[in-house]
Amino acid sequence: MASELSKIDSYIEQALYYARSSSAEKDYLVRRYPLEELVRGALRSQARPLILGGVAVHMETLDYTVYTDAKWMNFMLGQVLGNSAKYGAKNLRIWAEESREYTLLHLADDGIGVGRQDIGRIFEKGFTGENGRVYGKSTGMGLYLCKKLADKLGLGISAYSGEKGGLRISFVFPKGSLTEM
């Protein structure tokens, strides 16, 4: 019962974020945040599906600060974390790296991944792909919303899937100041 309620709650959350996404700029507060704090917050919000899915989380270096909106970032990270649990991951590695121009946050799992023919479309509205149809749990909205919200916040988002499964989603946080947004 709790699992079903959690799924319903997740779909309602997606619908609400979708409704607000067209005017997201009226609802965000971009500030400087410790990356580890953002990741831990999203992990807390997705603890139930990760635990029920038996996903072991391995966090590495996250000692960076980024400019973003905490609420919208929590939603985006939550979508990625929820997908790891939903699509059979048993291990999830989270790490960050930095260059002069940006900070990259990577979330890589060992789940079923995305087929080579589908990877270029996973951020399209309503696209579920072959694996989404097989598992029958995909709405095609989660990663679409992540891309849409990332664009509004001036962030980048990309995906990579290996031939033998697994999926890595990377968020790109440009360096700069609030005055540049």
PDB file of N, CA and C in Angstrom, residues 35-131:
ATOM      1  N   LEU A  35      27.075  21.326  -3.130  1.00  0.00           N
ATOM      2  CA  LEU A  35      26.562  20.249  -3.966  1.00  0.00           C
ATOM      3  C   LEU A  35      26.186  19.024  -3.131  1.00  0.00           C
ATOM      4  N   GLU A  36      27.000  18.712  -2.154  1.00  0.00           N
ATOM      5  CA  GLU A  36      26.708  17.545  -1.309  1.00  0.00           C
ATOM      6  C   GLU A  36      25.379  17.714  -0.578  1.00  0.00           C
ATOM      7  N   GLU A  37      25.073  18.920  -0.138  1.00  0.00           N
ATOM      8  CA  GLU A  37      23.804  19.198   0.537  1.00  0.00           C
ATOM      9  C   GLU A  37      22.618  18.941  -0.401  1.00  0.00           C
ATOM     10  N   LEU A  38      22.732  19.363  -1.638  1.00  0.00           N
ATOM     11  CA  LEU A  38      21.670  19.143  -2.625  1.00  0.00           C
ATOM     12  C   LEU A  38      21.468  17.652  -2.882  1.00  0.00           C
ATOM     13  N   VAL A  39      22.560  16.930  -3.053  1.00  0.00           N
ATOM     14  CA  VAL A  39      22.480  15.494  -3.336  1.00  0.00           C
ATOM     15  C   VAL A  39      21.891  14.752  -2.141  1.00  0.00           C
ATOM     16  N   ARG A  40      22.355  15.057  -0.941  1.00  0.00           N
ATOM     17  CA  ARG A  40      21.831  14.379   0.254  1.00  0.00           C
ATOM     18  C   ARG A  40      20.337  14.660   0.445  1.00  0.00           C
ATOM     19  N   GLY A  41      19.909  15.869   0.151  1.00  0.00           N
ATOM     20  CA  GLY A  41      18.490  16.193   0.243  1.00  0.00           C
ATOM     21  C   GLY A  41      17.655  15.362  -0.719  1.00  0.00           C
ATOM     22  N   ALA A  42      18.148  15.219  -1.950  1.00  0.00           N
ATOM     23  CA  ALA A  42      17.425  14.413  -2.945  1.00  0.00           C
ATOM     24  C   ALA A  42      17.438  12.934  -2.553  1.00  0.00           C
ATOM     25  N   LEU A  43      18.551  12.469  -2.004  1.00  0.00           N
ATOM     26  CA  LEU A  43      18.612  11.075  -1.547  1.00  0.00           C
ATOM     27  C   LEU A  43      17.603  10.823  -0.428  1.00  0.00           C
ATOM     28  N   ARG A  44      17.472  11.780   0.484  1.00  0.00           N
ATOM     29  CA  ARG A  44      16.468  11.640   1.551  1.00  0.00           C
ATOM     30  C   ARG A  44      15.066  11.562   0.967  1.00  0.00           C
ATOM     31  N   SER A  45      14.786  12.402  -0.019  1.00  0.00           N
ATOM     32  CA  SER A  45      13.435  12.416  -0.582  1.00  0.00           C
ATOM     33  C   SER A  45      13.135  11.151  -1.395  1.00  0.00           C
ATOM     34  N   GLN A  46      14.162  10.461  -1.862  1.00  0.00           N
ATOM     35  CA  GLN A  46      13.976   9.237  -2.646  1.00  0.00           C
ATOM     36  C   GLN A  46      14.409   7.986  -1.884  1.00  0.00           C
ATOM     37  N   ALA A  47      14.559   8.102  -0.568  1.00  0.00           N
ATOM     38  CA  ALA A  47      15.052   6.976   0.232  1.00  0.00           C
ATOM     39  C   ALA A  47      14.174   5.735   0.088  1.00  0.00           C
ATOM     40  N   ARG A  48      12.871   5.917   0.152  1.00  0.00           N
ATOM     41  CA  ARG A  48      11.962   4.766   0.097  1.00  0.00           C
ATOM     42  C   ARG A  48      12.134   3.940  -1.179  1.00  0.00           C
ATOM     43  N   PRO A  49      12.016   4.537  -2.385  1.00  0.00           N
ATOM     44  CA  PRO A  49      12.190   3.699  -3.583  1.00  0.00           C
ATOM     45  C   PRO A  49      13.602   3.126  -3.709  1.00  0.00           C
ATOM     46  N   LEU A  50      14.611   3.858  -3.263  1.00  0.00           N
ATOM     47  CA  LEU A  50      15.977   3.339  -3.344  1.00  0.00           C
ATOM     48  C   LEU A  50      16.158   2.139  -2.418  1.00  0.00           C
ATOM     49  N   ILE A  51      15.634   2.234  -1.212  1.00  0.00           N
ATOM     50  CA  ILE A  51      15.739   1.117  -0.262  1.00  0.00           C
ATOM     51  C   ILE A  51      14.925  -0.079  -0.747  1.00  0.00           C
ATOM     52  N   LEU A  52      13.680   0.166  -1.151  1.00  0.00           N
ATOM     53  CA  LEU A  52      12.832  -0.928  -1.639  1.00  0.00           C
ATOM     54  C   LEU A  52      13.430  -1.591  -2.882  1.00  0.00           C
ATOM     55  N   GLY A  53      14.131  -0.812  -3.702  1.00  0.00           N
ATOM     56  CA  GLY A  53      14.779  -1.352  -4.898  1.00  0.00           C
ATOM     57  C   GLY A  53      16.115  -2.006  -4.616  1.00  0.00           C
ATOM     58  N   GLY A  54      16.593  -1.906  -3.387  1.00  0.00           N
ATOM     59  CA  GLY A  54      17.883  -2.507  -3.036  1.00  0.00           C
ATOM     60  C   GLY A  54      19.062  -1.812  -3.690  1.00  0.00           C
ATOM     61  N   VAL A  55      18.943  -0.500  -3.885  1.00  0.00           N
ATOM     62  CA  VAL A  55      20.004   0.261  -4.551  1.00  0.00           C
ATOM     63  C   VAL A  55      21.027   0.736  -3.517  1.00  0.00           C
ATOM     64  N   ALA A  56      22.282   0.358  -3.726  1.00  0.00           N
ATOM     65  CA  ALA A  56      23.386   0.813  -2.870  1.00  0.00           C
ATOM     66  C   ALA A  56      23.950   2.096  -3.473  1.00  0.00           C
ATOM     67  N   VAL A  57      23.992   3.153  -2.669  1.00  0.00           N
ATOM     68  CA  VAL A  57      24.476   4.451  -3.141  1.00  0.00           C
ATOM     69  C   VAL A  57      25.927   4.639  -2.717  1.00  0.00           C
ATOM     70  N   HIS A  58      26.766   4.989  -3.676  1.00  0.00           N
ATOM     71  CA  HIS A  58      28.190   5.216  -3.429  1.00  0.00           C
ATOM     72  C   HIS A  58      28.495   6.667  -3.794  1.00  0.00           C
ATOM     73  N   MET A  59      28.688   7.496  -2.771  1.00  0.00           N
ATOM     74  CA  MET A  59      28.982   8.913  -3.020  1.00  0.00           C
ATOM     75  C   MET A  59      30.484   9.133  -2.927  1.00  0.00           C
ATOM     76  N   GLU A  60      30.966   9.920  -3.870  1.00  0.00           N
ATOM     77  CA  GLU A  60      32.376  10.281  -3.884  1.00  0.00           C
ATOM     78  C   GLU A  60      32.474  11.791  -3.743  1.00  0.00           C
ATOM     79  N   THR A  61      33.527  12.366  -4.214  1.00  0.00           N
ATOM     80  CA  THR A  61      33.802  13.782  -4.039  1.00  0.00           C
ATOM     81  C   THR A  61      32.645  14.662  -4.509  1.00  0.00           C
ATOM     82  N   LEU A  62      32.071  15.399  -3.558  1.00  0.00           N
ATOM     83  CA  LEU A  62      31.005  16.355  -3.858  1.00  0.00           C
ATOM     84  C   LEU A  62      31.294  17.696  -3.182  1.00  0.00           C
ATOM     85  N   ASP A  63      32.562  17.962  -2.907  1.00  0.00           N
ATOM     86  CA  ASP A  63      32.977  19.162  -2.174  1.00  0.00           C
ATOM     87  C   ASP A  63      33.038  20.402  -3.061  1.00  0.00           C
ATOM     88  N   TYR A  64      31.936  20.713  -3.711  1.00  0.00           N
ATOM     89  CA  TYR A  64      31.869  21.870  -4.582  1.00  0.00           C
ATOM     90  C   TYR A  64      30.620  22.680  -4.249  1.00  0.00           C
ATOM     91  N   THR A  65      30.615  23.916  -4.690  1.00  0.00           N
ATOM     92  CA  THR A  65      29.399  24.721  -4.556  1.00  0.00           C
ATOM     93  C   THR A  65      28.918  25.078  -5.956  1.00  0.00           C
ATOM     94  N   VAL A  66      27.599  25.183  -6.090  1.00  0.00           N
ATOM     95  CA  VAL A  66      26.999  25.475  -7.387  1.00  0.00           C
ATOM     96  C   VAL A  66      25.896  26.505  -7.199  1.00  0.00           C
ATOM     97  N   TYR A  67      25.551  27.176  -8.291  1.00  0.00           N
ATOM     98  CA  TYR A  67      24.422  28.101  -8.307  1.00  0.00           C
ATOM     99  C   TYR A  67      23.221  27.395  -8.929  1.00  0.00           C
ATOM    100  N   THR A  68      22.140  27.330  -8.174  1.00  0.00           N
ATOM    101  CA  THR A  68      20.911  26.702  -8.663  1.00  0.00           C
ATOM    102  C   THR A  68      19.776  27.028  -7.707  1.00  0.00           C
ATOM    103  N   ASP A  69      18.614  26.485  -7.990  1.00  0.00           N
ATOM    104  CA  ASP A  69      17.466  26.569  -7.090  1.00  0.00           C
ATOM    105  C   ASP A  69      17.333  25.210  -6.406  1.00  0.00           C
ATOM    106  N   ALA A  70      17.310  25.186  -5.079  1.00  0.00           N
ATOM    107  CA  ALA A  70      17.312  23.929  -4.331  1.00  0.00           C
ATOM    108  C   ALA A  70      16.060  23.096  -4.598  1.00  0.00           C
ATOM    109  N   LYS A  71      14.901  23.723  -4.655  1.00  0.00           N
ATOM    110  CA  LYS A  71      13.651  22.974  -4.847  1.00  0.00           C
ATOM    111  C   LYS A  71      13.613  22.308  -6.223  1.00  0.00           C
ATOM    112  N   TRP A  72      13.947  23.063  -7.260  1.00  0.00           N
ATOM    113  CA  TRP A  72      13.909  22.515  -8.614  1.00  0.00           C
ATOM    114  C   TRP A  72      15.006  21.473  -8.793  1.00  0.00           C
ATOM    115  N   MET A  73      16.160  21.706  -8.168  1.00  0.00           N
ATOM    116  CA  MET A  73      17.255  20.735  -8.260  1.00  0.00           C
ATOM    117  C   MET A  73      16.874  19.445  -7.550  1.00  0.00           C
ATOM    118  N   ASN A  74      16.197  19.560  -6.415  1.00  0.00           N
ATOM    119  CA  ASN A  74      15.746  18.380  -5.690  1.00  0.00           C
ATOM    120  C   ASN A  74      14.805  17.553  -6.557  1.00  0.00           C
ATOM    121  N   PHE A  75      13.925  18.230  -7.273  1.00  0.00           N
ATOM    122  CA  PHE A  75      13.009  17.520  -8.168  1.00  0.00           C
ATOM    123  C   PHE A  75      13.782  16.797  -9.270  1.00  0.00           C
ATOM    124  N   MET A  76      14.723  17.489  -9.924  1.00  0.00           N
ATOM    125  CA  MET A  76      15.475  16.883 -11.022  1.00  0.00           C
ATOM    126  C   MET A  76      16.301  15.693 -10.542  1.00  0.00           C
ATOM    127  N   LEU A  77      17.014  15.876  -9.444  1.00  0.00           N
ATOM    128  CA  LEU A  77      17.803  14.770  -8.909  1.00  0.00           C
ATOM    129  C   LEU A  77      16.890  13.619  -8.494  1.00  0.00           C
ATOM    130  N   GLY A  78      15.739  13.957  -7.917  1.00  0.00           N
ATOM    131  CA  GLY A  78      14.787  12.933  -7.514  1.00  0.00           C
ATOM    132  C   GLY A  78      14.303  12.100  -8.686  1.00  0.00           C
ATOM    133  N   GLN A  79      14.094  12.719  -9.829  1.00  0.00           N
ATOM    134  CA  GLN A  79      13.677  11.980 -11.026  1.00  0.00           C
ATOM    135  C   GLN A  79      14.744  10.969 -11.428  1.00  0.00           C
ATOM    136  N   VAL A  80      16.000  11.408 -11.414  1.00  0.00           N
ATOM    137  CA  VAL A  80      17.100  10.528 -11.808  1.00  0.00           C
ATOM    138  C   VAL A  80      17.256   9.392 -10.797  1.00  0.00           C
ATOM    139  N   LEU A  81      17.217   9.724  -9.512  1.00  0.00           N
ATOM    140  CA  LEU A  81      17.348   8.700  -8.472  1.00  0.00           C
ATOM    141  C   LEU A  81      16.186   7.708  -8.537  1.00  0.00           C
ATOM    142  N   GLY A  82      14.983   8.218  -8.720  1.00  0.00           N
ATOM    143  CA  GLY A  82      13.816   7.349  -8.835  1.00  0.00           C
ATOM    144  C   GLY A  82      13.911   6.419 -10.029  1.00  0.00           C
ATOM    145  N   ASN A  83      14.445   6.917 -11.137  1.00  0.00           N
ATOM    146  CA  ASN A  83      14.626   6.078 -12.322  1.00  0.00           C
ATOM    147  C   ASN A  83      15.623   4.954 -12.052  1.00  0.00           C
ATOM    148  N   SER A  84      16.666   5.242 -11.283  1.00  0.00           N
ATOM    149  CA  SER A  84      17.632   4.192 -10.955  1.00  0.00           C
ATOM    150  C   SER A  84      16.937   3.048 -10.235  1.00  0.00           C
ATOM    151  N   ALA A  85      16.107   3.389  -9.253  1.00  0.00           N
ATOM    152  CA  ALA A  85      15.377   2.360  -8.509  1.00  0.00           C
ATOM    153  C   ALA A  85      14.366   1.651  -9.407  1.00  0.00           C
ATOM    154  N   LYS A  86      13.692   2.419 -10.240  1.00  0.00           N
ATOM    155  CA  LYS A  86      12.623   1.880 -11.098  1.00  0.00           C
ATOM    156  C   LYS A  86      13.152   0.917 -12.158  1.00  0.00           C
ATOM    157  N   TYR A  87      14.352   1.180 -12.652  1.00  0.00           N
ATOM    158  CA  TYR A  87      14.868   0.410 -13.766  1.00  0.00           C
ATOM    159  C   TYR A  87      16.007  -0.540 -13.389  1.00  0.00           C
ATOM    160  N   GLY A  88      15.915  -1.096 -12.194  1.00  0.00           N
ATOM    161  CA  GLY A  88      16.732  -2.244 -11.830  1.00  0.00           C
ATOM    162  C   GLY A  88      18.148  -1.999 -11.367  1.00  0.00           C
ATOM    163  N   ALA A  89      18.515  -0.787 -11.047  1.00  0.00           N
ATOM    164  CA  ALA A  89      19.879  -0.550 -10.565  1.00  0.00           C
ATOM    165  C   ALA A  89      20.077  -1.198  -9.203  1.00  0.00           C
ATOM    166  N   LYS A  90      21.254  -1.715  -8.989  1.00  0.00           N
ATOM    167  CA  LYS A  90      21.641  -2.222  -7.675  1.00  0.00           C
ATOM    168  C   LYS A  90      22.756  -1.365  -7.079  1.00  0.00           C
ATOM    169  N   ASN A  91      23.425  -0.617  -7.932  1.00  0.00           N
ATOM    170  CA  ASN A  91      24.490   0.294  -7.493  1.00  0.00           C
ATOM    171  C   ASN A  91      24.304   1.630  -8.195  1.00  0.00           C
ATOM    172  N   LEU A  92      24.507   2.682  -7.432  1.00  0.00           N
ATOM    173  CA  LEU A  92      24.413   4.043  -7.955  1.00  0.00           C
ATOM    174  C   LEU A  92      25.629   4.807  -7.455  1.00  0.00           C
ATOM    175  N   ARG A  93      26.419   5.297  -8.383  1.00  0.00           N
ATOM    176  CA  ARG A  93      27.620   6.065  -8.053  1.00  0.00           C
ATOM    177  C   ARG A  93      27.342   7.535  -8.333  1.00  0.00           C
ATOM    178  N   ILE A  94      27.642   8.393  -7.359  1.00  0.00           N
ATOM    179  CA  ILE A  94      27.426   9.831  -7.497  1.00  0.00           C
ATOM    180  C   ILE A  94      28.748  10.537  -7.207  1.00  0.00           C
ATOM    181  N   TRP A  95      29.203  11.358  -8.151  1.00  0.00           N
ATOM    182  CA  TRP A  95      30.443  12.097  -7.971  1.00  0.00           C
ATOM    183  C   TRP A  95      30.403  13.382  -8.772  1.00  0.00           C
ATOM    184  N   ALA A  96      31.343  14.256  -8.476  1.00  0.00           N
ATOM    185  CA  ALA A  96      31.423  15.534  -9.186  1.00  0.00           C
ATOM    186  C   ALA A  96      32.868  15.810  -9.562  1.00  0.00           C
ATOM    187  N   GLU A  97      33.005  16.669 -10.541  1.00  0.00           N
ATOM    188  CA  GLU A  97      34.324  17.141 -10.959  1.00  0.00           C
ATOM    189  C   GLU A  97      34.174  18.588 -11.404  1.00  0.00           C
ATOM    190  N   GLU A  98      35.301  19.262 -11.442  1.00  0.00           N
ATOM    191  CA  GLU A  98      35.242  20.697 -11.696  1.00  0.00           C
ATOM    192  C   GLU A  98      36.302  21.106 -12.705  1.00  0.00           C
ATOM    193  N   SER A  99      35.946  22.080 -13.510  1.00  0.00           N
ATOM    194  CA  SER A  99      36.914  22.724 -14.404  1.00  0.00           C
ATOM    195  C   SER A  99      36.814  24.227 -14.156  1.00  0.00           C
ATOM    196  N   ARG A 100      37.511  25.007 -14.943  1.00  0.00           N
ATOM    197  CA  ARG A 100      37.442  26.460 -14.757  1.00  0.00           C
ATOM    198  C   ARG A 100      36.078  27.016 -15.128  1.00  0.00           C
ATOM    199  N   GLU A 101      35.381  26.384 -16.077  1.00  0.00           N
ATOM    200  CA  GLU A 101      34.118  26.907 -16.582  1.00  0.00           C
ATOM    201  C   GLU A 101      32.872  26.323 -15.929  1.00  0.00           C
ATOM    202  N   TYR A 102      32.967  25.120 -15.361  1.00  0.00           N
ATOM    203  CA  TYR A 102      31.761  24.479 -14.852  1.00  0.00           C
ATOM    204  C   TYR A 102      32.087  23.408 -13.808  1.00  0.00           C
ATOM    205  N   THR A 103      31.035  22.993 -13.116  1.00  0.00           N
ATOM    206  CA  THR A 103      31.076  21.846 -12.218  1.00  0.00           C
ATOM    207  C   THR A 103      30.127  20.813 -12.794  1.00  0.00           C
ATOM    208  N   LEU A 104      30.600  19.582 -12.881  1.00  0.00           N
ATOM    209  CA  LEU A 104      29.796  18.475 -13.396  1.00  0.00           C
ATOM    210  C   LEU A 104      29.377  17.572 -12.254  1.00  0.00           C
ATOM    211  N   LEU A 105      28.103  17.227 -12.200  1.00  0.00           N
ATOM    212  CA  LEU A 105      27.587  16.248 -11.249  1.00  0.00           C
ATOM    213  C   LEU A 105      27.134  15.038 -12.045  1.00  0.00           C
ATOM    214  N   HIS A 106      27.671  13.871 -11.693  1.00  0.00           N
ATOM    215  CA  HIS A 106      27.347  12.631 -12.404  1.00  0.00           C
ATOM    216  C   HIS A 106      26.593  11.685 -11.476  1.00  0.00           C
ATOM    217  N   LEU A 107      25.548  11.049 -12.010  1.00  0.00           N
ATOM    218  CA  LEU A 107      24.827   9.990 -11.328  1.00  0.00           C
ATOM    219  C   LEU A 107      24.824   8.805 -12.285  1.00  0.00           C
ATOM    220  N   ALA A 108      25.525   7.730 -11.942  1.00  0.00           N
ATOM    221  CA  ALA A 108      25.662   6.583 -12.838  1.00  0.00           C
ATOM    222  C   ALA A 108      25.187   5.322 -12.129  1.00  0.00           C
ATOM    223  N   ASP A 109      24.278   4.590 -12.791  1.00  0.00           N
ATOM    224  CA  ASP A 109      23.776   3.362 -12.179  1.00  0.00           C
ATOM    225  C   ASP A 109      24.073   2.164 -13.072  1.00  0.00           C
ATOM    226  N   ASP A 110      23.782   0.980 -12.547  1.00  0.00           N
ATOM    227  CA  ASP A 110      24.001  -0.253 -13.297  1.00  0.00           C
ATOM    228  C   ASP A 110      22.673  -0.927 -13.654  1.00  0.00           C
ATOM    229  N   GLY A 111      21.636  -0.122 -13.837  1.00  0.00           N
ATOM    230  CA  GLY A 111      20.322  -0.652 -14.216  1.00  0.00           C
ATOM    231  C   GLY A 111      20.289  -1.076 -15.674  1.00  0.00           C
ATOM    232  N   ILE A 112      19.081  -1.202 -16.218  1.00  0.00           N
ATOM    233  CA  ILE A 112      18.932  -1.718 -17.586  1.00  0.00           C
ATOM    234  C   ILE A 112      19.440  -0.764 -18.654  1.00  0.00           C
ATOM    235  N   GLY A 113      19.583   0.506 -18.303  1.00  0.00           N
ATOM    236  CA  GLY A 113      20.098   1.472 -19.266  1.00  0.00           C
ATOM    237  C   GLY A 113      19.082   1.845 -20.323  1.00  0.00           C
ATOM    238  N   VAL A 114      19.585   2.494 -21.352  1.00  0.00           N
ATOM    239  CA  VAL A 114      18.758   2.957 -22.465  1.00  0.00           C
ATOM    240  C   VAL A 114      19.416   2.473 -23.748  1.00  0.00           C
ATOM    241  N   GLY A 115      18.623   1.922 -24.639  1.00  0.00           N
ATOM    242  CA  GLY A 115      19.160   1.416 -25.900  1.00  0.00           C
ATOM    243  C   GLY A 115      19.811   2.513 -26.723  1.00  0.00           C
ATOM    244  N   ARG A 116      20.812   2.139 -27.471  1.00  0.00           N
ATOM    245  CA  ARG A 116      21.551   3.082 -28.319  1.00  0.00           C
ATOM    246  C   ARG A 116      20.609   3.854 -29.241  1.00  0.00           C
ATOM    247  N   GLN A 117      19.569   3.188 -29.742  1.00  0.00           N
ATOM    248  CA  GLN A 117      18.622   3.828 -30.648  1.00  0.00           C
ATOM    249  C   GLN A 117      17.742   4.856 -29.930  1.00  0.00           C
ATOM    250  N   ASP A 118      17.671   4.785 -28.600  1.00  0.00           N
ATOM    251  CA  ASP A 118      16.780   5.658 -27.832  1.00  0.00           C
ATOM    252  C   ASP A 118      17.483   6.779 -27.069  1.00  0.00           C
ATOM    253  N   ILE A 119      18.763   6.652 -26.828  1.00  0.00           N
ATOM    254  CA  ILE A 119      19.455   7.580 -25.922  1.00  0.00           C
ATOM    255  C   ILE A 119      19.316   9.039 -26.351  1.00  0.00           C
ATOM    256  N   GLY A 120      19.304   9.305 -27.620  1.00  0.00           N
ATOM    257  CA  GLY A 120      19.207  10.681 -28.103  1.00  0.00           C
ATOM    258  C   GLY A 120      17.832  11.307 -27.922  1.00  0.00           C
ATOM    259  N   ARG A 121      16.861  10.499 -27.512  1.00  0.00           N
ATOM    260  CA  ARG A 121      15.491  11.000 -27.409  1.00  0.00           C
ATOM    261  C   ARG A 121      14.950  11.020 -25.982  1.00  0.00           C
ATOM    262  N   ILE A 122      15.732  10.622 -25.007  1.00  0.00           N
ATOM    263  CA  ILE A 122      15.164  10.449 -23.657  1.00  0.00           C
ATOM    264  C   ILE A 122      14.717  11.748 -22.995  1.00  0.00           C
ATOM    265  N   PHE A 123      15.138  12.880 -23.523  1.00  0.00           N
ATOM    266  CA  PHE A 123      14.697  14.161 -22.963  1.00  0.00           C
ATOM    267  C   PHE A 123      13.494  14.733 -23.716  1.00  0.00           C
ATOM    268  N   GLU A 124      12.952  13.976 -24.670  1.00  0.00           N
ATOM    269  CA  GLU A 124      11.781  14.421 -25.423  1.00  0.00           C
ATOM    270  C   GLU A 124      10.504  14.155 -24.625  1.00  0.00           C
ATOM    271  N   LYS A 125       9.567  15.054 -24.738  1.00  0.00           N
ATOM    272  CA  LYS A 125       8.292  14.928 -24.035  1.00  0.00           C
ATOM    273  C   LYS A 125       7.560  13.656 -24.451  1.00  0.00           C
ATOM    274  N   GLY A 126       7.217  12.827 -23.467  1.00  0.00           N
ATOM    275  CA  GLY A 126       6.436  11.624 -23.710  1.00  0.00           C
ATOM    276  C   GLY A 126       7.203  10.440 -24.254  1.00  0.00           C
ATOM    277  N   PHE A 127       8.502  10.577 -24.500  1.00  0.00           N
ATOM    278  CA  PHE A 127       9.266   9.473 -25.069  1.00  0.00           C
ATOM    279  C   PHE A 127       9.597   8.455 -23.983  1.00  0.00           C
ATOM    280  N   THR A 128       9.250   7.186 -24.225  1.00  0.00           N
ATOM    281  CA  THR A 128       9.521   6.143 -23.239  1.00  0.00           C
ATOM    282  C   THR A 128      10.589   5.160 -23.683  1.00  0.00           C
ATOM    283  N   GLY A 129      10.782   4.993 -24.952  1.00  0.00           N
ATOM    284  CA  GLY A 129      11.809   4.078 -25.430  1.00  0.00           C
ATOM    285  C   GLY A 129      11.445   2.625 -25.202  1.00  0.00           C
ATOM    286  N   GLU A 130      12.261   1.750 -25.750  1.00  0.00           N
ATOM    287  CA  GLU A 130      12.009   0.310 -25.679  1.00  0.00           C
ATOM    288  C   GLU A 130      12.005  -0.205 -24.245  1.00  0.00           C
ATOM    289  N   ASN A 131      13.002   0.166 -23.452  1.00  0.00           N
ATOM    290  CA  ASN A 131      13.070  -0.328 -22.075  1.00  0.00           C
ATOM    291  C   ASN A 131      11.939   0.217 -21.213  1.00  0.00           C
TER     292      ASN A 131
END
